[in-house]
Coordinates of C-alpha atoms in Angstrom, one line a residue:
X851 CA 0.0 0.0 0.0
X852 CA 2.7 2.5 -1.0
X853 CA 0.1 5.1 -2.2
X854 CA -2.4 4.7 0.6
X855 CA -4.6 7.8 1.2
X856 CA -3.2 9.5 -2.0
X857 CA -5.5 11.0 -4.7
X858 CA -4.2 10.6 -8.2
X859 CA -5.3 11.8 -11.6
X860 CA -4.2 9.9 -14.7
X861 CA -4.8 11.1 -18.3
X862 CA -5.2 8.8 -21.2
X863 CA -6.1 6.1 -18.7
X864 CA -8.6 4.1 -20.8
X865 CA -5.9 1.8 -22.3
X866 CA -2.2 1.2 -22.6
X867 CA 0.3 2.7 -20.2
X868 CA -2.3 5.0 -18.6
X869 CA -4.6 2.0 -17.8
X870 CA -1.6 0.1 -16.4
X871 CA -0.7 3.0 -14.2
X872 CA -4.2 3.5 -13.0
X873 CA -4.5 -0.2 -12.1
X874 CA -1.1 -0.2 -10.3
X875 CA -2.0 3.0 -8.3
X876 CA -5.3 1.4 -7.1
X877 CA -3.5 -1.8 -6.1
X878 CA -1.1 0.4 -4.1
X879 CA -3.9 2.1 -2.2
X880 CA -4.6 5.3 -4.1
X881 CA -7.9 6.7 -5.1
X882 CA -7.6 7.2 -8.8
X883 CA -9.4 9.5 -11.2
X884 CA -9.1 8.0 -14.7
X885 CA -9.6 10.5 -17.5
X886 CA -9.7 10.1 -21.2
X887 CA -11.9 10.9 -24.3
X888 CA -12.6 7.1 -24.8
X889 CA -15.6 7.2 -22.4
X890 CA -16.8 3.7 -22.7
X891 CA -13.4 2.1 -22.2
X892 CA -12.5 4.5 -19.4
X893 CA -15.7 3.9 -17.5
X894 CA -15.5 0.2 -18.0
X895 CA -11.9 0.1 -16.6
X896 CA -12.8 2.4 -13.7
X897 CA -15.8 0.1 -12.8
X898 CA -13.5 -3.0 -12.9
X899 CA -11.0 -1.4 -10.5
X900 CA -13.6 -0.9 -7.7
X901 CA -14.6 1.8 -5.4
X902 CA -11.2 3.5 -5.4
X903 CA -11.5 4.4 -9.1
X904 CA -13.7 6.9 -10.9
X905 CA -13.9 8.0 -14.5
X906 CA -14.2 11.6 -15.8
X907 CA -14.0 12.7 -19.4
X908 CA -11.1 15.0 -20.1
X909 CA -9.8 16.3 -23.4
X910 CA -6.3 17.4 -22.3
X911 CA -6.2 20.1 -25.0
X912 CA -9.0 22.1 -23.3
X913 CA -8.2 24.2 -20.3
X914 CA -11.9 24.3 -19.1
X915 CA -11.8 20.6 -18.9
X916 CA -8.8 20.6 -16.6
X917 CA -10.4 23.2 -14.4
X918 CA -13.6 21.2 -14.1
X919 CA -11.8 17.9 -13.3
X920 CA -9.3 19.3 -10.8
X921 CA -12.1 21.2 -9.0
X922 CA -14.1 18.0 -8.8
X923 CA -11.2 16.2 -7.2
X924 CA -10.5 19.1 -4.8
X925 CA -14.1 19.0 -3.6
X926 CA -13.4 15.4 -2.6
X927 CA -10.0 16.1 -0.9
X928 CA -6.5 16.9 -2.0
X929 CA -4.8 16.1 -5.3
X930 CA -1.5 14.3 -4.6
X931 CA -0.4 12.8 -7.9
X932 CA -0.9 13.8 -11.6
X933 CA 0.2 11.6 -14.4
X934 CA 0.3 13.4 -17.7
X935 CA 0.1 10.3 -20.0
X936 CA -2.3 11.2 -22.8
X937 CA -0.6 11.3 -26.1
X938 CA -0.8 10.5 -29.8
X939 CA 1.8 9.5 -32.4
X940 CA 0.1 11.3 -35.4
X941 CA -0.3 8.0 -37.2
X942 CA -3.6 7.0 -35.7
X943 CA -5.4 7.3 -39.1
X944 CA -2.7 5.4 -40.8
X945 CA -2.1 7.9 -43.7
X946 CA -0.4 10.9 -42.2
X947 CA 3.2 11.8 -43.2
X948 CA 5.4 13.1 -40.4
X949 CA 8.9 13.5 -41.8
X950 CA 10.4 17.1 -41.6
X951 CA 10.0 17.7 -45.3
X952 CA 6.4 16.6 -46.0
X953 CA 4.5 16.9 -42.7
X954 CA 1.6 19.3 -42.9
X955 CA 1.4 22.1 -40.4
X956 CA -2.1 20.9 -39.4
X957 CA -0.8 17.4 -38.5
X958 CA 2.3 18.9 -36.7
X959 CA 0.0 21.1 -34.6
X960 CA -2.4 18.3 -33.8
X961 CA 0.4 16.2 -32.3
X962 CA 1.7 19.1 -30.2
X963 CA -1.8 20.1 -29.1
X964 CA -2.2 16.7 -27.3
X965 CA 1.3 15.8 -26.4
X966 CA 2.7 19.2 -25.3
X967 CA -0.2 21.5 -24.7
X968 CA -1.9 18.7 -22.7
X969 CA 1.2 18.3 -20.5
X970 CA 1.5 22.1 -20.1
X971 CA -2.1 22.3 -18.9
X972 CA -1.7 19.2 -16.7
X973 CA 1.3 20.7 -15.0
X974 CA -0.3 24.1 -14.6
X975 CA -3.5 22.8 -12.9
X976 CA -1.6 20.2 -10.9
X977 CA 0.5 23.0 -9.3
X978 CA -2.7 25.1 -8.7
X979 CA -4.3 22.1 -7.0
X980 CA -1.3 20.9 -5.1
X981 CA -0.4 24.4 -3.8
X982 CA -3.2 24.0 -1.3
X983 CA -1.2 21.6 0.7
X984 CA 2.2 22.4 -0.7
X985 CA 3.2 19.0 -1.9
X986 CA 2.7 16.4 -4.6
X987 CA 4.1 14.5 -7.5
X988 CA 3.7 15.3 -11.2
X989 CA 4.8 12.5 -13.6
X990 CA 5.0 13.3 -17.3
X991 CA 5.2 10.4 -19.8
X992 CA 7.7 11.5 -22.4
X993 CA 9.4 8.9 -24.7
X994 CA 12.7 7.6 -25.9
X995 CA 11.8 9.6 -29.0
X996 CA 12.2 12.7 -26.9
X997 CA 15.9 12.0 -26.4
X998 CA 16.9 11.2 -30.0
X999 CA 15.8 12.2 -33.5
X1000 CA 13.1 10.3 -35.3
X1001 CA 13.1 11.1 -39.1
X1002 CA 9.7 9.6 -39.8
X1003 CA 8.0 11.0 -36.7
X1004 CA 9.2 14.6 -36.4
X1005 CA 6.2 16.0 -34.6
X1006 CA 6.1 13.2 -32.1
X1007 CA 9.8 13.4 -31.3
X1008 CA 9.6 17.2 -31.0
X1009 CA 6.6 17.1 -28.7
X1010 CA 8.2 14.5 -26.4
X1011 CA 11.5 16.4 -26.3
X1012 CA 9.6 19.4 -25.2
X1013 CA 7.8 17.4 -22.5
X1014 CA 11.3 16.3 -21.2
X1015 CA 12.4 20.0 -21.0
X1016 CA 9.2 21.3 -19.5
X1017 CA 9.4 18.7 -16.8
X1018 CA 12.7 20.2 -15.6
X1019 CA 11.3 23.7 -15.8
X1020 CA 8.3 22.7 -13.6
X1021 CA 10.6 21.0 -11.1
X1022 CA 12.7 24.1 -10.8
X1023 CA 9.8 26.4 -10.6
X1024 CA 8.2 24.4 -7.8
X1025 CA 11.4 24.3 -5.8
X1026 CA 11.9 28.0 -6.3
X1027 CA 8.4 28.5 -4.9
X1028 CA 9.2 26.5 -1.8
X1029 CA 6.7 23.8 -2.8
X1030 CA 7.4 20.2 -2.2
X1031 CA 5.9 19.4 -5.6
X1032 CA 8.2 17.1 -7.5
X1033 CA 8.0 16.8 -11.3
X1034 CA 9.7 13.9 -13.2
X1035 CA 9.5 12.3 -16.6
X1036 CA 9.4 8.7 -17.8
X1037 CA 10.8 7.8 -21.2
X1038 CA 9.5 4.5 -22.5
X1039 CA 10.8 3.1 -25.8
X1040 CA 8.9 0.3 -27.5
X1041 CA 6.2 -0.6 -25.0
X1042 CA 3.5 -2.7 -26.5
X1043 CA 0.3 -0.7 -26.3
X1044 CA -2.6 0.0 -28.7
X1045 CA -0.7 3.1 -30.0
X1046 CA 1.6 0.7 -31.9
X1047 CA -1.3 -1.1 -33.7
X1048 CA -1.4 1.0 -36.9
X1049 CA 2.4 0.3 -37.4
X1050 CA 2.4 -3.4 -36.7
X1051 CA -0.1 -4.8 -39.2
X1052 CA -1.5 -8.3 -39.0
X1053 CA -0.5 -11.9 -39.7
X1054 CA 3.1 -12.6 -40.9
X1055 CA 3.6 -8.9 -41.4
X1056 CA 2.9 -8.3 -37.8
X1057 CA 5.5 -10.8 -36.6
X1058 CA 8.1 -9.3 -39.0
X1059 CA 7.3 -5.8 -38.0
X1060 CA 7.5 -6.5 -34.3
X1061 CA 10.9 -8.2 -34.7
X1062 CA 12.1 -5.3 -36.8
X1063 CA 11.0 -2.6 -34.2
X1064 CA 13.0 -4.3 -31.4
X1065 CA 16.0 -5.5 -33.5
X1066 CA 18.3 -2.8 -32.1
X1067 CA 17.1 -3.3 -28.5
X1068 CA 19.6 -5.3 -26.4
X1069 CA 16.8 -7.1 -24.6
X1070 CA 15.2 -7.9 -28.0
X1071 CA 11.6 -7.5 -26.9
X1072 CA 8.8 -4.9 -26.4
X1073 CA 8.3 -3.5 -22.9
X1074 CA 5.1 -4.2 -21.0
X1075 CA 2.9 -1.3 -19.7
X1076 CA 3.1 -2.8 -16.2
X1077 CA 6.9 -2.2 -16.3
X1078 CA 6.3 1.6 -16.9
X1079 CA 3.6 1.6 -14.2
X1080 CA 6.1 0.3 -11.6
X1081 CA 8.3 3.3 -12.2
X1082 CA 5.3 5.6 -11.9
X1083 CA 4.4 4.0 -8.5
X1084 CA 7.9 4.7 -7.2
X1085 CA 7.9 8.4 -8.4
X1086 CA 4.4 8.9 -6.9
X1087 CA 5.2 7.4 -3.6
X1088 CA 6.9 8.9 -0.5
X1089 CA 10.0 6.8 -1.3
X1090 CA 11.1 9.4 -3.8
X1091 CA 11.1 12.7 -2.0
X1092 CA 14.6 13.8 -3.3
X1093 CA 13.8 12.9 -7.0
X1094 CA 12.7 15.9 -9.0
X1095 CA 13.5 17.2 -12.5
X1096 CA 14.8 13.7 -13.3
X1097 CA 14.1 11.5 -16.3
X1098 CA 13.8 7.7 -16.1
X1099 CA 14.4 5.8 -19.3
X1100 CA 12.8 2.4 -19.8
X1101 CA 14.0 1.1 -23.2
X1102 CA 15.5 -2.4 -22.8
X1103 CA 19.0 -0.9 -23.0
X1104 CA 18.6 0.9 -26.3
X1105 CA 20.3 4.1 -25.3
X1106 CA 22.9 2.5 -23.1
X1107 CA 25.4 2.6 -26.0
X1108 CA 26.5 0.0 -28.5
X1109 CA 23.9 -2.6 -28.8
X1110 CA 24.8 -6.0 -27.3
X1111 CA 22.0 -8.4 -27.8
X1112 CA 22.3 -12.2 -27.1
X1113 CA 22.5 -14.4 -30.1
X1114 CA 19.3 -15.9 -31.3
X1115 CA 18.8 -19.6 -30.4
X1116 CA 19.3 -22.1 -33.2

């Protein structure tokens, strides 16, 4: 029960990493407010997690939504943890182009509106809410793509790099204000979530594509959302009071240096 008596808000919680984090938080004793724009999935998951979970619709791009959700939580108690997880790749419709030469300004802005504006608003309203009791934990889900260039996903990489930097700015601001509000980022690489589905395909193509996406990863596999959730639990807990402005990479060793994967069995 490492999060006992804590109130947490998780964006993009209807599926994938957000759902895994919400589940882990509930299991560790927190009351969790799941938010998303996938209402049916979000409500179904919240119902399955029991009385310590509730669902509220939140489009992270809209400030009025943030005000409404945080005010609802504050009417019920304090807000101790905010996980800014909601994000898009830009490839959800399967036909967008996101290289630096051919990406449209419309598609570029759409990715940043969710991935960056959503995190900005999440941090802003988290600070407002947490200032009441002067403490809390903000966890921003960035990406390995925010640490390196991605030629075919320029908008996604740019937005996640900005999340990485804004996390540090928020951490420093809160410290400067004398608030015990910590802000850290998590940087997953290939974690198998529904976000990957448009790129994986089906049948034999899916197997080949999955192997190709992790070919350069020393551990030679996709990560599991629960592995990201474990890091979020630690950062949300009272075990991490001296960790702020930090980034935690979970990438199977991809950014450690020269790839060193075990040989495939015969």
